[in-house]
Coordinates of C-alpha atoms and ligand atoms in Angstrom, one line a residue:
X1 CA 99.2 94.6 89.0
X2 CA 100.0 97.6 91.2
X3 CA 103.9 98.0 89.5
X4 CA 101.7 98.3 85.9
X5 CA 98.9 100.6 86.9
X6 CA 102.3 103.1 88.3
X7 CA 104.6 102.4 84.7
X8 CA 101.0 102.7 82.6
X9 CA 100.4 106.2 83.9
X10 CA 104.0 107.3 83.6
X11 CA 103.8 106.4 80.0
X12 CA 101.0 108.8 80.0
X13 CA 102.7 111.4 80.3
X14 CA 105.9 111.2 77.5
X15 CA 102.8 110.3 75.5
X16 CA 101.2 113.6 75.7
X17 CA 104.5 115.3 75.2
X18 CA 105.4 113.6 72.3
X19 CA 101.7 114.5 71.3
X20 CA 102.9 118.8 72.1
X21 CA 106.1 117.6 69.6
X22 CA 105.1 118.7 65.6
X23 CA 107.2 119.3 62.7
X24 CA 108.8 117.0 60.2
X25 CA 111.0 115.4 63.0
X26 CA 108.4 113.8 65.0
X27 CA 106.9 111.8 61.3
X28 CA 110.3 109.9 61.8
X29 CA 109.4 108.3 65.3
X30 CA 108.0 105.4 64.8
X31 CA 104.9 103.5 66.3
X32 CA 103.8 101.6 69.6
X33 CA 101.9 99.5 70.9
X34 CA 99.8 101.7 74.0
X35 CA 96.9 100.1 76.1
X36 CA 95.7 103.4 77.5
X37 CA 92.9 104.0 75.7
X38 CA 90.1 104.5 77.7
X39 CA 88.1 101.7 76.0
X40 CA 91.2 99.4 76.8
X41 CA 91.2 98.3 72.9
X42 CA 95.2 98.1 72.2
X43 CA 96.3 100.6 70.4
X44 CA 99.2 101.8 67.5
X45 CA 100.5 104.8 66.6
X46 CA 101.4 105.2 63.4
X47 CA 103.6 107.7 61.1
X48 CA 101.9 107.4 57.3
X49 CA 103.1 109.0 54.4
X50 CA 100.2 108.9 51.6
X51 CA 101.4 110.1 48.1
X52 CA 99.7 112.4 45.5
X53 CA 96.7 112.8 46.8
X54 CA 94.5 114.6 44.6
X55 CA 93.0 117.9 46.5
X56 CA 89.5 116.9 45.6
X57 CA 90.1 113.1 48.0
X58 CA 91.4 115.5 50.5
X59 CA 88.1 114.8 52.5
X60 CA 88.3 111.4 51.5
X61 CA 91.1 110.7 53.6
X62 CA 89.7 112.6 56.1
X63 CA 86.2 110.0 56.0
X64 CA 89.0 107.0 56.9
X65 CA 90.4 108.8 59.9
X66 CA 87.3 109.8 61.3
X67 CA 85.7 105.8 60.3
X68 CA 88.2 103.9 61.7
X69 CA 88.5 106.9 64.9
X70 CA 92.0 107.3 64.6
X71 CA 93.4 109.8 67.0
X72 CA 95.3 112.6 64.6
X73 CA 98.8 113.8 66.4
X74 CA 100.1 115.4 64.1
X75 CA 99.0 115.9 60.1
X76 CA 100.6 118.1 57.4
X77 CA 100.4 118.9 53.4
X78 CA 102.7 119.9 50.9
X79 CA 102.5 120.5 47.6
X80 CA 103.3 116.9 45.6
X81 CA 106.9 115.9 45.1
X82 CA 106.4 114.2 42.1
X83 CA 103.3 115.1 41.5
X84 CA 101.5 111.7 39.1
X85 CA 97.7 113.0 38.9
X86 CA 97.7 117.2 38.4
X87 CA 100.4 119.9 39.9
X88 CA 98.0 120.4 42.9
X89 CA 99.1 116.4 44.1
X90 CA 99.5 116.6 47.5
X91 CA 101.9 114.3 49.2
X92 CA 99.9 113.8 53.5
X93 CA 102.0 113.1 56.8
X94 CA 100.2 111.7 59.8
X95 CA 101.3 110.6 62.9
X96 CA 97.6 109.0 64.2
X97 CA 96.7 106.6 66.4
X98 CA 94.5 103.9 65.5
X99 CA 93.3 100.6 67.4
X100 CA 95.7 97.8 66.1
X101 CA 93.3 95.2 65.3
X102 CA 91.9 98.0 62.5
X103 CA 95.5 98.5 61.4
X104 CA 95.1 96.6 58.2
X105 CA 91.6 97.6 56.9
X106 CA 92.6 100.9 57.5
X107 CA 95.9 101.0 55.5
X108 CA 93.7 99.2 52.9
X109 CA 91.2 102.0 52.9
X110 CA 93.8 105.0 52.7
X111 CA 95.0 103.7 49.3
X112 CA 91.9 104.0 48.0
X113 CA 92.3 107.4 48.3
X114 CA 96.1 107.2 48.0
X115 CA 97.7 105.0 45.6
X116 CA 101.4 104.8 47.5
X117 CA 100.9 104.8 51.3
X118 CA 104.0 104.2 53.4
X119 CA 104.1 103.4 57.1
X120 CA 106.8 103.6 59.3
X121 CA 105.6 101.1 62.4
X122 CA 108.9 99.5 64.3
X123 CA 107.6 99.3 67.5
X124 CA 108.9 102.0 70.3
X125 CA 111.4 100.5 72.9
X126 CA 110.3 101.9 76.2
X127 CA 113.3 103.7 78.0
X128 CA 115.5 102.1 80.1
X129 CA 119.0 103.0 81.7
X130 CA 122.6 102.4 79.5
X131 CA 124.6 103.7 82.3
X132 CA 124.6 102.9 85.5
X133 CA 124.8 106.8 86.5
X134 CA 120.7 106.8 85.0
X135 CA 119.4 104.6 87.5
X136 CA 118.9 108.0 89.2
X137 CA 116.4 108.1 86.5
X138 CA 114.5 105.3 87.7
X139 CA 112.4 105.9 90.9
X140 CA 108.8 105.6 90.1
X141 CA 108.3 104.5 94.1
X142 CA 105.2 102.4 94.3
X143 CA 104.5 102.9 98.3
X144 CA 107.0 104.9 100.2
X145 CA 107.5 103.5 104.0
X146 CA 106.6 106.5 106.0
X147 CA 106.8 105.8 109.7
X148 CA 105.8 108.6 110.5
X149 CA 102.0 107.7 109.2
X150 CA 102.5 105.2 111.8
X151 CA 102.0 106.0 115.1
X152 CA 103.1 102.9 116.3
X153 CA 107.1 103.5 115.2
X154 CA 109.6 105.6 117.1
X155 CA 110.3 108.5 115.3
X156 CA 114.0 107.4 115.5
X157 CA 113.0 105.3 112.4
X158 CA 112.8 107.9 110.1
X159 CA 116.4 108.8 110.3
X160 CA 116.7 105.8 108.7
X161 CA 115.4 106.5 105.5
X162 CA 117.1 108.1 102.6
X163 CA 116.7 108.0 98.6
X164 CA 118.4 107.1 95.8
X165 CA 121.5 107.9 94.6
X166 CA 122.2 108.7 98.1
X167 CA 125.1 107.5 99.2
X168 CA 124.5 104.0 102.1
X169 CA 124.7 106.0 104.8
X170 CA 125.8 104.6 108.9
X171 CA 122.4 104.1 110.6
X172 CA 122.3 104.1 114.5
X173 CA 120.1 101.6 115.4
X174 CA 118.3 102.3 118.5
X175 CA 118.0 99.0 121.4
X176 CA 115.2 98.4 120.6
X177 CA 116.0 97.7 116.8
X178 CA 118.4 95.4 117.8
X179 CA 116.6 93.5 120.1
X180 CA 114.3 93.6 117.4
X181 CA 116.8 92.2 115.0
X182 CA 118.2 89.8 117.5
X183 CA 114.9 88.1 118.3
X184 CA 114.4 87.7 113.9
X185 CA 118.2 86.9 113.7
X186 CA 118.3 83.9 116.5
X187 CA 114.8 82.3 114.9
X188 CA 115.9 82.0 111.7
X189 CA 119.5 81.1 111.8
X190 CA 118.1 78.3 113.6
X191 CA 116.4 77.1 110.8
X192 CA 118.6 77.5 108.0
X193 CA 121.8 74.6 108.8
X194 CA 117.7 72.2 107.9
X195 CA 116.7 75.0 105.8
X196 CA 118.9 77.1 103.5
X197 CA 121.0 75.7 100.0
X198 CA 125.1 75.9 101.1
X199 CA 125.4 78.5 99.0
X200 CA 123.0 80.4 101.2
X201 CA 125.0 79.2 104.5
X202 CA 128.1 79.4 103.0
X203 CA 127.7 83.1 102.1
X204 CA 126.0 83.4 105.6
X205 CA 129.3 82.0 107.1
X206 CA 130.9 84.6 105.6
X207 CA 128.5 87.7 106.3
X208 CA 129.3 86.8 110.1
X209 CA 132.9 86.7 109.8
X210 CA 133.4 89.5 107.7
X211 CA 130.5 91.7 107.9
X212 CA 129.0 92.8 111.9
X213 CA 126.5 89.3 110.9
X214 CA 125.6 89.0 114.7
X215 CA 122.6 88.8 116.9
X216 CA 123.2 92.4 118.3
X217 CA 124.8 93.9 115.7
X218 CA 122.5 95.4 112.7
X219 CA 124.9 95.0 109.9
X220 CA 125.7 98.6 108.1
X221 CA 124.6 98.7 104.8
X222 CA 127.4 100.4 103.7
X223 CA 130.0 97.1 105.2
X224 CA 127.4 95.2 103.1
X225 CA 128.1 96.5 99.8
X226 CA 131.6 96.2 99.8
X227 CA 131.2 93.0 101.0
X228 CA 129.2 92.1 97.8
X229 CA 131.5 94.2 95.6
X230 CA 134.0 92.1 96.4
X231 CA 132.5 88.7 96.2
X232 CA 130.1 89.1 92.8
X233 CA 129.8 93.2 91.8
X234 CA 126.7 93.5 93.5
X235 CA 126.4 96.7 95.2
X236 CA 123.5 98.2 97.8
X237 CA 121.4 101.3 97.0
X238 CA 119.4 102.8 99.1
X239 CA 115.2 102.3 98.5
X240 CA 113.1 104.7 100.0
X241 CA 110.0 101.8 99.5
X242 CA 108.4 99.3 96.5
X243 CA 110.1 100.3 93.5
X244 CA 107.9 99.7 90.4
X245 CA 109.1 96.6 88.6
X246 CA 110.7 98.3 85.3
X247 CA 112.9 99.9 87.8
X248 CA 113.6 97.4 90.4
X249 CA 114.4 95.0 87.5
X250 CA 116.7 97.4 86.0
X251 CA 118.9 98.4 87.9
X252 CA 119.7 94.4 88.7
X253 CA 121.2 94.5 85.0
X254 CA 123.4 96.9 86.2
X255 CA 124.6 94.0 89.8
X256 CA 122.8 96.5 91.7
X257 CA 120.0 95.8 94.6
X258 CA 118.1 98.0 95.8
X259 CA 117.3 98.0 99.3
X260 CA 115.8 99.1 102.8
X261 CA 117.3 100.6 105.4
X262 CA 114.7 100.9 107.9
X263 CA 114.0 97.8 110.9
X264 CA 110.2 96.4 111.3
X265 CA 108.8 97.3 113.6
X266 CA 108.9 96.0 117.4
X267 CA 105.8 94.5 118.1
X268 CA 106.1 92.3 114.9
X269 CA 109.3 91.1 114.9
X270 CA 108.1 88.0 112.8
X271 CA 106.2 89.8 109.9
X272 CA 106.7 93.5 107.8
X273 CA 103.9 94.4 105.9
X274 CA 107.4 96.1 103.7
X275 CA 110.1 94.9 102.6
X276 CA 112.6 95.7 105.7
X277 CA 117.0 95.1 106.5
X278 CA 115.7 92.6 108.3
X279 CA 114.6 91.0 104.7
X280 CA 117.2 92.3 102.3
X281 CA 120.6 91.0 105.0
X282 CA 119.5 88.1 105.8
X283 CA 117.3 87.0 103.0
X284 CA 118.8 89.0 100.3
X285 CA 122.0 89.6 100.8
X286 CA 123.4 86.0 101.5
X287 CA 122.2 84.8 98.1
X288 CA 124.1 88.0 96.4
X289 CA 127.4 86.9 97.4
X290 CA 127.2 83.6 95.4
X291 CA 128.4 84.2 91.4
X292 CA 125.8 81.6 90.4
X293 CA 123.0 83.4 91.9
X294 CA 124.8 86.8 91.4
X295 CA 124.7 86.4 87.1
X296 CA 121.0 85.0 87.2
X297 CA 119.9 88.0 88.9
X298 CA 121.1 89.8 86.4
X299 CA 119.8 87.7 83.9
X300 CA 116.1 88.7 84.8
X301 CA 117.4 92.3 85.2
X302 CA 119.4 92.8 81.4
X303 CA 116.3 90.8 79.8
X304 CA 114.0 93.4 81.7
X305 CA 115.8 97.0 80.0
X306 CA 113.3 97.8 76.5
X307 CA 110.8 95.3 77.4
X308 CA 107.1 94.7 77.4
X309 CA 105.3 96.2 79.9
X310 CA 103.7 92.1 79.2
X311 CA 107.1 90.8 79.6
X312 CA 107.9 92.9 82.6
X313 CA 105.1 91.5 84.4
X314 CA 106.2 87.7 83.5
X315 CA 109.5 88.8 84.7
X316 CA 108.8 90.2 87.9
X317 CA 106.2 87.0 87.9
X318 CA 109.8 85.0 87.4
X319 CA 111.4 86.9 90.1
X320 CA 108.5 86.5 92.9
X321 CA 109.0 82.9 92.4
X322 CA 112.8 82.1 92.2
X323 CA 114.5 85.1 94.1
X324 CA 111.9 85.5 96.3
X325 CA 110.4 81.9 97.0
X326 CA 112.8 79.9 95.0
X327 CA 113.0 76.5 96.1
X328 CA 116.3 74.0 94.5
X329 CA 117.2 70.2 95.3
X330 CA 120.1 69.3 96.7
X331 CA 121.8 66.4 97.8
X332 CA 118.7 64.9 97.4
X333 CA 117.1 66.8 99.4
X334 CA 115.0 70.2 98.9
X335 CA 116.5 73.8 100.4
X336 CA 115.4 77.2 100.3
X337 CA 116.9 80.0 98.6
X338 CA 114.5 82.6 98.2
X339 CA 114.3 85.9 100.1
X340 CA 110.7 86.0 100.9
X341 CA 111.6 82.6 102.1
X342 CA 115.0 83.0 103.7
X343 CA 113.6 86.2 105.8
X344 CA 110.1 84.3 107.0
X345 CA 110.1 82.2 110.1
X346 CA 106.8 81.0 109.0
X347 CA 107.3 80.5 105.2
X348 CA 110.5 79.0 105.7
X349 CA 109.0 76.5 107.8
X350 CA 106.0 76.2 106.0
X351 CA 107.5 75.8 102.3
X352 CA 109.4 72.8 103.6
X353 CA 106.9 70.7 105.2
X354 CA 105.7 69.2 102.2
X355 CA 102.0 71.1 103.1
X356 CA 101.7 73.2 99.9
X357 CA 102.2 72.0 95.9
X358 CA 104.8 72.4 94.5
X359 CA 106.7 72.4 90.9
X360 CA 109.4 71.7 89.1
X361 CA 110.9 75.2 87.7
X362 CA 110.4 76.2 84.0
X363 CA 110.3 79.8 83.3
X364 CA 107.4 80.1 80.3
X365 CA 105.0 78.3 83.3
X366 CA 106.1 79.7 85.8
X367 CA 106.3 83.9 84.0
X368 CA 102.3 83.6 84.0
X369 CA 101.7 81.6 87.6
X370 CA 99.1 83.6 89.1
X371 CA 100.8 84.4 92.6
X372 CA 99.6 85.4 96.4
X373 CA 101.2 88.2 98.0
X374 CA 99.1 88.6 101.1
X375 CA 99.5 84.8 102.4
X376 CA 101.5 82.0 102.0
X377 CA 102.6 80.9 98.6
X378 CA 100.8 77.8 97.6
X379 CA 102.8 76.7 95.5
X380 CA 106.5 77.2 95.1
X381 CA 108.5 76.0 92.2
X382 CA 111.3 74.1 92.9
X383 CA 114.8 74.4 90.1
X384 CA 117.0 71.1 89.6
X385 CA 119.6 73.5 90.9
X386 CA 120.7 77.2 90.6
X387 CA 122.9 76.6 87.6
X388 CA 120.5 74.9 85.6
X389 CA 117.6 77.6 86.8
X390 CA 120.4 80.1 85.5
X391 CA 120.4 78.1 82.0
X392 CA 117.0 78.0 81.9
X393 CA 116.2 81.6 82.6
X394 CA 119.0 82.8 79.4
X395 CA 116.8 80.7 77.0
X396 CA 113.7 81.7 78.4
X397 CA 115.3 85.8 77.8
X398 CA 116.2 85.0 74.4
X399 CA 113.1 84.6 73.0
X400 CA 112.1 88.1 74.3
X401 CA 111.5 89.4 71.3
X402 CA 113.0 92.5 71.2
X403 CA 114.4 94.5 68.2
X404 CA 118.4 94.6 69.4
X405 CA 120.7 92.2 72.3
X406 CA 122.1 94.0 74.8
X407 CA 125.4 93.5 75.9
X408 CA 126.7 94.4 79.4
X409 CA 130.2 96.1 79.9
X410 CA 131.5 95.2 83.0
X411 CA 134.4 98.1 82.5
X412 CA 132.3 100.8 82.1
X413 CA 129.5 99.1 84.1
X414 CA 127.3 100.5 80.6
X415 CA 124.9 98.4 78.5
X416 CA 125.6 98.4 75.1
X417 CA 123.3 98.2 72.3
X418 CA 124.1 95.9 69.9
X419 CA 122.5 97.4 66.4
X420 CA 124.8 97.3 64.2
X421 CA 127.8 94.7 62.6
X422 CA 130.3 97.0 63.7
X423 CA 129.3 97.4 67.3
X424 CA 129.1 93.0 67.4
X425 CA 132.8 93.0 65.9
X426 CA 133.7 95.3 68.8
X427 CA 132.6 93.4 71.3
X428 CA 133.9 89.9 69.1
X429 CA 136.8 91.1 69.5
X430 CA 136.8 92.1 73.2
X431 CA 135.7 88.5 73.3
X432 CA 138.6 86.9 71.4
X433 CA 141.2 88.7 73.4
X434 CA 139.9 87.4 76.9
X435 CA 139.7 84.0 75.1
X436 CA 143.3 84.3 74.2
X437 CA 143.7 84.8 77.3
X438 CA 141.9 81.9 78.3
X439 CA 144.4 79.4 76.1
X440 CA 147.3 80.9 77.2
X441 CA 146.1 80.3 81.3
X442 CA 145.5 76.3 79.9
X443 CA 148.6 76.2 78.0
X444 CA 151.0 77.3 80.9
X445 CA 148.7 75.0 83.2
X446 CA 149.3 71.9 80.7
Ligands
LIG1 FE1 112.8 91.4 98.4

């Protein structure tokens, strides 16, 4: 996946910054898995302390590092605090990178030189945003859509490009852009009554009523974002192109949806190589107005925070087969809820034509299934219902290994890391208060 390439190069920079660090503080940082070595084998950064090494054994220690091709980031010797063999015993502090498959033999070999070898190898967790404002730091663009590079595009589209963190601007779309929208809107809305799920149809009706969803008007993101905020707490944020999977999913954790604002080229109204506002407004927005689906989307985002690259890849694939191309059972038939389908006339017809293969939605299997991003999907996953998909996803997310649990605080739009008993207790107290209120409400009703 190209998304991973982007993240890996970003991590390389971070790793090189770390390599520049020296001093005892840096030794307290923990080990982390890395796949960036030239031979492609996984490596582990280890922090080691070798106690009471005889001065004459120092060269033997060096030989072990050499034998295991350890890349040394930091090496420091000090006179031993508690000399055991002789007064000139040394304590050695090392931070190095070794192949993860060699770790146990590497440490055993060091133990022949120093009786007491201690390692610190807690998994390092990739950085993730804790506050909604931190999303300004999530901006790894995979491709930036640049109409100026495409001679077919009218120059006016350039003015509809905006970047991260900017307020949602109002766009004066041209008559030609509105005509493109009209064509897409007319064709797709003729299919919705038979092909879209009821959650979509309900929200679409509301959007027509309150948000200027009409064939002669391209709705403004500002108004749509306000509408979503009132319904489910989701808000839109302008994006200038495809973001890395990690950054895109992270924004969902805060109920923020990164949205493009430009429209596809008029010469191909039924196809856009990149997401455009037809895809966002007709595909994503109506579903984000549904409470169940909004929670499902946020759950994928929350699961992504602090996850490994391998987990991000799986979550991005889950996102692809659900939020983008998901189907669900409804009243005895199959309906679409995925934005990639609901914004594509051709694929929406095809997906429900019995031509493709169907499988029941099962996060474990779906997350590792290869997907198609250049043509219609040969296979779609069908959820029993959106509630069922949400419950299955939550179970899947709970199995992702992380050294902490996270809690989203909707009052402050921030992520709390539950890494101390006090924090868990505090959150539990807040929940108890809410439960009390709910019990009172029930009493009042009875
Ligand atoms: Fe999309």
